[in-house]
PDB file of C-alpha atoms in Angstrom:
ATOM      1  CA  ALA A1312      79.587 134.331 161.876  1.00 60.00           C
ATOM      2  CA  SER A1313      79.276 130.667 162.874  1.00 66.00           C
ATOM      3  CA  LEU A1314      75.507 130.779 162.454  1.00 59.00           C
ATOM      4  CA  MET A1315      75.848 132.364 159.004  1.00 61.00           C
ATOM      5  CA  LEU A1316      78.402 129.716 157.913  1.00 60.00           C
ATOM      6  CA  ALA A1317      76.127 126.926 159.112  1.00 58.00           C
ATOM      7  CA  GLY A1318      73.261 128.414 157.166  1.00 61.00           C
ATOM      8  CA  VAL A1319      75.277 128.583 153.958  1.00 54.00           C
ATOM      9  CA  MET A1320      76.308 124.914 154.346  1.00 60.00           C
ATOM     10  CA  ALA A1321      72.701 123.859 154.868  1.00 58.00           C
ATOM     11  CA  VAL A1322      71.565 125.658 151.746  1.00 52.00           C
ATOM     12  CA  SER A1323      74.397 124.043 149.751  1.00 55.00           C
ATOM     13  CA  MET A1324      73.370 120.577 150.922  1.00 54.00           C
ATOM     14  CA  LEU A1325      69.753 121.200 149.972  1.00 51.00           C
ATOM     15  CA  ALA A1326      70.824 122.445 146.547  1.00 53.00           C
ATOM     16  CA  GLY A1327      72.824 119.278 145.986  1.00 52.00           C
ATOM     17  CA  CYS A1328      69.809 117.124 146.900  1.00 51.00           C
ATOM     18  CA  SER A1329      67.517 119.092 144.596  1.00 48.00           C
ATOM     19  CA  ASN A1330      69.915 118.449 141.703  1.00 51.00           C
ATOM     20  CA  GLY A1331      69.519 114.725 142.243  1.00 50.00           C
ATOM     21  CA  THR A1332      73.172 114.134 143.065  1.00 51.00           C
ATOM     22  CA  LYS A1333      74.177 111.420 145.500  1.00 51.00           C
ATOM     23  CA  PRO A1334      77.456 110.153 146.859  1.00 51.00           C
ATOM     24  CA  ASP A1335      79.229 107.513 144.741  1.00 54.00           C
ATOM     25  CA  ASP A1336      78.857 104.270 146.657  1.00 57.00           C
ATOM     26  CA  GLY A1337      81.325 102.461 144.378  1.00 58.00           C
ATOM     27  CA  GLU A1338      78.613 100.314 142.743  1.00 56.00           C
ATOM     28  CA  LYS A1339      77.941 100.568 139.019  1.00 54.00           C
ATOM     29  CA  ASP A1340      74.931  99.415 137.030  1.00 52.00           C
ATOM     30  CA  PRO A1341      75.576  96.161 135.153  1.00 50.00           C
ATOM     31  CA  VAL A1342      76.486  96.558 131.518  1.00 49.00           C
ATOM     32  CA  VAL A1343      73.662  95.291 129.305  1.00 52.00           C
ATOM     33  CA  ASP A1344      74.526  93.976 125.841  1.00 55.00           C
ATOM     34  CA  SER A1345      71.823  95.498 123.624  1.00 71.00           C
ATOM     35  CA  SER A1346      73.046  93.814 120.433  1.00 91.00           C
ATOM     36  CA  LEU A1347      71.046  91.005 118.848  1.00 95.00           C
ATOM     37  CA  THR A1348      73.548  88.458 120.198  1.00 97.00           C
ATOM     38  CA  GLY A1349      73.243  89.892 123.700  1.00 96.00           C
ATOM     39  CA  LYS A1350      69.466  89.735 123.525  1.00 97.00           C
ATOM     40  CA  VAL A1351      69.581  86.147 122.310  1.00 97.00           C
ATOM     41  CA  ILE A1352      71.737  85.150 125.268  1.00 97.00           C
ATOM     42  CA  ALA A1353      69.386  86.985 127.672  1.00 97.00           C
ATOM     43  CA  ALA A1354      66.380  85.151 126.177  1.00 97.00           C
ATOM     44  CA  LEU A1355      67.809  81.662 126.673  1.00 97.00           C
ATOM     45  CA  ASP A1356      65.882  79.292 128.948  1.00 96.00           C
ATOM     46  CA  GLU A1357      67.145  78.752 132.511  1.00 95.00           C
ATOM     47  CA  ASP A1358      67.648  75.053 131.836  1.00 94.00           C
ATOM     48  CA  THR A1359      69.887  75.904 128.890  1.00 95.00           C
ATOM     49  CA  THR A1360      72.157  78.171 130.939  1.00 95.00           C
ATOM     50  CA  LYS A1361      72.125  76.051 134.103  1.00 92.00           C
ATOM     51  CA  ASN A1362      75.433  74.285 133.393  1.00 90.00           C
ATOM     52  CA  VAL A1363      76.733  76.296 130.444  1.00 95.00           C
ATOM     53  CA  LYS A1364      78.064  79.830 130.336  1.00 96.00           C
ATOM     54  CA  PHE A1365      77.025  81.656 127.155  1.00 97.00           C
ATOM     55  CA  THR A1366      78.909  84.747 125.942  1.00 97.00           C
ATOM     56  CA  ALA A1367      79.204  86.720 122.727  1.00 97.00           C
ATOM     57  CA  ASP A1368      82.221  85.453 120.726  1.00 97.00           C
ATOM     58  CA  SER A1369      83.975  88.024 118.525  1.00 96.00           C
ATOM     59  CA  ASN A1370      86.028  85.417 116.624  1.00 96.00           C
ATOM     60  CA  LEU A1371      82.922  83.329 115.902  1.00 97.00           C
ATOM     61  CA  GLN A1372      81.184  86.513 114.833  1.00 97.00           C
ATOM     62  CA  ALA A1373      83.919  87.288 112.294  1.00 97.00           C
ATOM     63  CA  VAL A1374      83.717  83.743 110.906  1.00 97.00           C
ATOM     64  CA  LEU A1375      79.911  83.827 110.664  1.00 97.00           C
ATOM     65  CA  ASN A1376      79.958  87.261 109.005  1.00 97.00           C
ATOM     66  CA  LYS A1377      82.403  85.943 106.388  1.00 96.00           C
ATOM     67  CA  VAL A1378      80.279  82.872 105.642  1.00 97.00           C
ATOM     68  CA  VAL A1379      77.060  84.880 105.419  1.00 96.00           C
ATOM     69  CA  SER A1380      78.739  87.406 103.169  1.00 95.00           C
ATOM     70  CA  ASN A1381      79.910  84.619 100.867  1.00 95.00           C
ATOM     71  CA  VAL A1382      76.577  82.794 100.547  1.00 96.00           C
ATOM     72  CA  GLY A1383      74.240  85.772 100.630  1.00 95.00           C
ATOM     73  CA  TYR A1384      70.510  85.702 101.306  1.00 95.00           C
ATOM     74  CA  THR A1385      69.770  82.646  99.170  1.00 93.00           C
ATOM     75  CA  GLY A1386      72.372  80.481 100.938  1.00 95.00           C
ATOM     76  CA  ALA A1387      72.032  81.737 104.511  1.00 95.00           C
ATOM     77  CA  ALA A1388      69.334  79.241 105.413  1.00 94.00           C
ATOM     78  CA  ASN A1389      71.594  76.344 104.441  1.00 95.00           C
ATOM     79  CA  ILE A1390      74.711  77.312 106.450  1.00 96.00           C
ATOM     80  CA  THR A1391      76.061  74.332 108.434  1.00 94.00           C
ATOM     81  CA  TRP A1392      78.773  73.743 110.995  1.00 94.00           C
ATOM     82  CA  GLN A1393      81.018  72.561 108.172  1.00 95.00           C
ATOM     83  CA  ASN A1394      80.909  76.020 106.544  1.00 96.00           C
ATOM     84  CA  LEU A1395      82.227  77.602 109.719  1.00 96.00           C
ATOM     85  CA  ASN A1396      84.720  74.798 110.270  1.00 95.00           C
ATOM     86  CA  ASN A1397      86.115  75.382 106.760  1.00 95.00           C
ATOM     87  CA  VAL A1398      86.912  78.985 107.726  1.00 96.00           C
ATOM     88  CA  ASP A1399      88.284  78.191 111.188  1.00 96.00           C
ATOM     89  CA  GLY A1400      88.922  74.560 112.064  1.00 93.00           C
ATOM     90  CA  GLU A1401      89.578  75.468 115.705  1.00 93.00           C
ATOM     91  CA  LEU A1402      85.917  76.308 116.336  1.00 94.00           C
ATOM     92  CA  GLY A1403      84.888  72.673 116.481  1.00 90.00           C
ATOM     93  CA  ASP A1404      84.613  69.552 114.365  1.00 83.00           C
ATOM     94  CA  TRP A1405      81.109  68.207 114.917  1.00 85.00           C
ATOM     95  CA  ASN A1406      77.550  69.431 115.524  1.00 85.00           C
ATOM     96  CA  GLN A1407      77.162  67.549 118.826  1.00 83.00           C
ATOM     97  CA  LEU A1408      79.417  66.971 121.803  1.00 82.00           C
ATOM     98  CA  PRO A1409      80.812  63.422 121.848  1.00 75.00           C
ATOM     99  CA  ASN A1410      80.926  61.137 124.853  1.00 70.00           C
ATOM    100  CA  VAL A1411      77.890  62.427 126.762  1.00 75.00           C
ATOM    101  CA  GLY A1412      75.663  60.183 128.790  1.00 66.00           C
ATOM    102  CA  LYS A1413      78.020  57.194 128.762  1.00 69.00           C
ATOM    103  CA  SER A1414      78.432  54.749 131.612  1.00 68.00           C
ATOM    104  CA  GLU A1415      82.225  54.774 131.903  1.00 71.00           C
ATOM    105  CA  THR A1416      85.144  57.157 131.635  1.00 75.00           C
ATOM    106  CA  THR A1417      87.102  56.861 128.356  1.00 76.00           C
ATOM    107  CA  GLU A1418      90.447  58.071 127.106  1.00 75.00           C
ATOM    108  CA  ASP A1419      88.702  60.872 125.206  1.00 75.00           C
ATOM    109  CA  ASP A1420      87.480  62.438 128.426  1.00 82.00           C
ATOM    110  CA  LYS A1421      90.887  63.894 129.148  1.00 85.00           C
ATOM    111  CA  ASP A1422      90.731  66.001 125.968  1.00 88.00           C
ATOM    112  CA  VAL A1423      88.937  69.278 125.351  1.00 91.00           C
ATOM    113  CA  GLN A1424      85.874  68.665 123.145  1.00 90.00           C
ATOM    114  CA  LYS A1425      84.349  71.243 120.783  1.00 92.00           C
ATOM    115  CA  ALA A1426      81.214  71.339 118.725  1.00 92.00           C
ATOM    116  CA  ILE A1427      79.447  73.851 116.472  1.00 94.00           C
ATOM    117  CA  PHE A1428      75.845  74.260 115.455  1.00 92.00           C
ATOM    118  CA  VAL A1429      74.045  76.749 113.283  1.00 95.00           C
ATOM    119  CA  TYR A1430      70.338  77.612 112.965  1.00 93.00           C
ATOM    120  CA  SER A1431      68.392  80.165 110.962  1.00 93.00           C
ATOM    121  CA  PHE A1432      64.894  81.392 110.238  1.00 93.00           C
ATOM    122  CA  ALA A1433      63.370  83.955 107.896  1.00 93.00           C
ATOM    123  CA  GLY A1434      61.100  86.854 108.756  1.00 92.00           C
ATOM    124  CA  LYS A1435      59.935  90.258 107.602  1.00 91.00           C
ATOM    125  CA  GLY A1436      59.315  93.375 109.626  1.00 89.00           C
ATOM    126  CA  MET A1437      60.290  91.746 112.888  1.00 92.00           C
ATOM    127  CA  ASN A1438      61.675  93.714 115.825  1.00 93.00           C
ATOM    128  CA  THR A1439      64.931  92.764 117.522  1.00 94.00           C
ATOM    129  CA  ALA A1440      63.276  91.373 120.650  1.00 95.00           C
ATOM    130  CA  THR A1441      61.124  88.970 118.639  1.00 95.00           C
ATOM    131  CA  VAL A1442      64.052  87.850 116.516  1.00 96.00           C
ATOM    132  CA  ALA A1443      66.136  87.242 119.674  1.00 96.00           C
ATOM    133  CA  LYS A1444      63.400  85.064 121.187  1.00 96.00           C
ATOM    134  CA  GLU A1445      63.085  83.000 118.017  1.00 95.00           C
ATOM    135  CA  LEU A1446      66.838  82.442 117.809  1.00 96.00           C
ATOM    136  CA  ALA A1447      66.993  81.601 121.512  1.00 97.00           C
ATOM    137  CA  LYS A1448      64.327  78.928 120.942  1.00 95.00           C
ATOM    138  CA  LYS A1449      66.576  77.369 118.278  1.00 94.00           C
ATOM    139  CA  ILE A1450      69.376  77.102 120.820  1.00 95.00           C
ATOM    140  CA  ASP A1451      67.134  75.858 123.596  1.00 95.00           C
ATOM    141  CA  GLY A1452      65.818  73.045 121.448  1.00 91.00           C
ATOM    142  CA  HIS A1453      69.161  71.831 120.136  1.00 88.00           C
ATOM    143  CA  ASN A1454      70.168  68.243 120.907  1.00 86.00           C
ATOM    144  CA  ILE A1455      73.663  68.725 122.269  1.00 85.00           C
ATOM    145  CA  GLY A1456      74.524  65.008 122.193  1.00 79.00           C
ATOM    146  CA  LYS A1457      73.228  61.490 121.642  1.00 70.00           C
ATOM    147  CA  VAL A1458      72.748  58.574 124.023  1.00 67.00           C
ATOM    148  CA  SER A1459      71.270  55.132 123.454  1.00 62.00           C
ATOM    149  CA  ASN A1460      67.891  56.084 124.922  1.00 62.00           C
ATOM    150  CA  GLY A1461      67.497  59.474 123.266  1.00 68.00           C
ATOM    151  CA  ASP A1462      68.875  62.973 122.872  1.00 79.00           C
ATOM    152  CA  VAL A1463      70.832  65.023 125.381  1.00 85.00           C
ATOM    153  CA  LYS A1464      69.542  68.516 126.073  1.00 88.00           C
ATOM    154  CA  TRP A1465      71.535  71.374 127.603  1.00 91.00           C
ATOM    155  CA  ALA A1466      70.230  70.644 131.097  1.00 89.00           C
ATOM    156  CA  ASP A1467      71.276  66.987 130.728  1.00 87.00           C
ATOM    157  CA  LEU A1468      74.969  67.722 130.207  1.00 89.00           C
ATOM    158  CA  PRO A1469      76.891  65.944 132.992  1.00 87.00           C
ATOM    159  CA  GLU A1470      79.049  67.905 135.416  1.00 89.00           C
ATOM    160  CA  TYR A1471      81.334  64.922 136.025  1.00 88.00           C
ATOM    161  CA  THR A1472      82.365  61.777 134.170  1.00 87.00           C
ATOM    162  CA  PRO A1473      81.781  58.385 135.827  1.00 86.00           C
ATOM    163  CA  THR A1474      84.272  57.408 138.519  1.00 86.00           C
ATOM    164  CA  THR A1475      87.206  55.236 137.523  1.00 86.00           C
ATOM    165  CA  SER A1476      90.594  54.483 139.085  1.00 87.00           C
ATOM    166  CA  ASP A1477      94.310  54.331 138.419  1.00 84.00           C
ATOM    167  CA  LYS A1478      97.434  53.870 140.498  1.00 85.00           C
ATOM    168  CA  ASP A1479      96.685  57.057 142.446  1.00 85.00           C
ATOM    169  CA  GLY A1480      93.158  56.025 143.375  1.00 87.00           C
ATOM    170  CA  GLU A1481      89.623  56.808 142.233  1.00 88.00           C
ATOM    171  CA  PHE A1482      89.211  59.802 139.960  1.00 89.00           C
ATOM    172  CA  TRP A1483      86.785  61.440 137.546  1.00 90.00           C
ATOM    173  CA  TYR A1484      86.810  64.455 135.273  1.00 90.00           C
ATOM    174  CA  ALA A1485      84.969  67.585 136.335  1.00 91.00           C
ATOM    175  CA  LEU A1486      83.455  69.064 133.171  1.00 92.00           C
ATOM    176  CA  ASP A1487      83.195  72.790 132.465  1.00 94.00           C
ATOM    177  CA  TYR A1488      81.073  74.029 129.555  1.00 94.00           C
ATOM    178  CA  ALA A1489      81.391  77.345 127.746  1.00 96.00           C
ATOM    179  CA  ALA A1490      79.432  78.476 124.709  1.00 96.00           C
ATOM    180  CA  GLY A1491      80.239  81.291 122.298  1.00 97.00           C
ATOM    181  CA  VAL A1492      77.358  82.915 120.397  1.00 97.00           C
ATOM    182  CA  ALA A1493      77.208  84.978 117.204  1.00 97.00           C
ATOM    183  CA  THR A1494      74.337  86.232 115.091  1.00 97.00           C
ATOM    184  CA  ALA A1495      74.038  87.599 111.569  1.00 96.00           C
ATOM    185  CA  GLU A1496      71.332  88.661 109.186  1.00 95.00           C
ATOM    186  CA  VAL A1497      71.005  89.203 105.440  1.00 95.00           C
ATOM    187  CA  SER A1498      68.025  90.575 103.544  1.00 94.00           C
ATOM    188  CA  ASP A1499      66.540  89.946 100.133  1.00 94.00           C
ATOM    189  CA  ALA A1500      66.608  93.191  98.175  1.00 91.00           C
ATOM    190  CA  VAL A1501      63.489  92.218  96.247  1.00 93.00           C
ATOM    191  CA  THR A1502      61.115  90.833  98.878  1.00 93.00           C
ATOM    192  CA  GLY A1503      62.535  92.604 101.915  1.00 92.00           C
ATOM    193  CA  GLU A1504      62.572  89.318 103.828  1.00 95.00           C
ATOM    194  CA  THR A1505      65.497  88.778 106.205  1.00 96.00           C
ATOM    195  CA  GLU A1506      67.298  85.543 107.016  1.00 96.00           C
ATOM    196  CA  TYR A1507      68.519  85.493 110.609  1.00 96.00           C
ATOM    197  CA  VAL A1508      71.349  83.154 111.563  1.00 96.00           C
ATOM    198  CA  VAL A1509      72.679  82.098 114.974  1.00 97.00           C
ATOM    199  CA  ALA A1510      75.883  80.114 115.471  1.00 97.00           C
ATOM    200  CA  VAL A1511      77.055  78.549 118.741  1.00 96.00           C
ATOM    201  CA  THR A1512      80.336  76.887 119.631  1.00 96.00           C
ATOM    202  CA  VAL A1513      80.404  74.693 122.695  1.00 95.00           C
ATOM    203  CA  THR A1514      83.642  73.802 124.471  1.00 94.00           C
ATOM    204  CA  ARG A1515      83.822  71.151 127.158  1.00 92.00           C
ATOM    205  CA  THR A1516      86.969  71.361 129.302  1.00 94.00           C
ATOM    206  CA  PRO A1517      87.781  68.464 131.659  1.00 93.00           C
ATOM    207  CA  THR A1518      89.752  68.639 134.912  1.00 92.00           C
ATOM    208  CA  LYS A1519      90.975  65.381 136.422  1.00 90.00           C
ATOM    209  CA  THR A1520      89.869  65.201 140.060  1.00 90.00           C
ATOM    210  CA  TYR A1521      90.682  62.710 142.805  1.00 88.00           C
ATOM    211  CA  LYS A1522      88.725  62.096 145.991  1.00 73.00           C
ATOM    212  CA  ALA A1523      91.518  63.709 147.957  1.00 59.00           C
ATOM    213  CA  ASP A1524      91.083  66.871 145.886  1.00 53.00           C
ATOM    214  CA  LYS A1525      87.378  67.274 146.467  1.00 50.00           C
TER     215      LYS A1525
END
């Protein structure tokens, strides 16, 4: 009886293997965002994402959809940060981050800074992967700020402000950057050409840090 039971168990194990089943090790495959916005984020250059975390932003998406719906195909190429700001003033109030690349800490560094930028391009018969790469290039090439000797790229964004001091000693602000991304498209019913739009909001959050805290 023992031998028969062992045989049955062996057959059951082999059947389980043949069905391709395996024990659950508790690990799950990462969730991949297959939307156009998700593909744009995945196509961004490593230098762009080195200091900045990019994620899809549902609120920005709603704002962009509203603006694109209002202006239609003919106006989509001319959407600016002001158009989005007019719908939601909390998204940002400029198309570049202020106070980057400066030589000293200022009073503004203690505040959260926000900026918006919008880019678009037109195409016809393009697949999603190609569109995503083109929109990602627009983001990669954006000048995120200005300094006296040129433009500031994503990879140039400082992680800390210059050191200064107060009654408690030397301090600086550690800077955290987060970017929200949204995409939209609108087609011309006559020509079949599509205008693709990408919008990005960048938020810089400072944290005052003393030597004793580091």
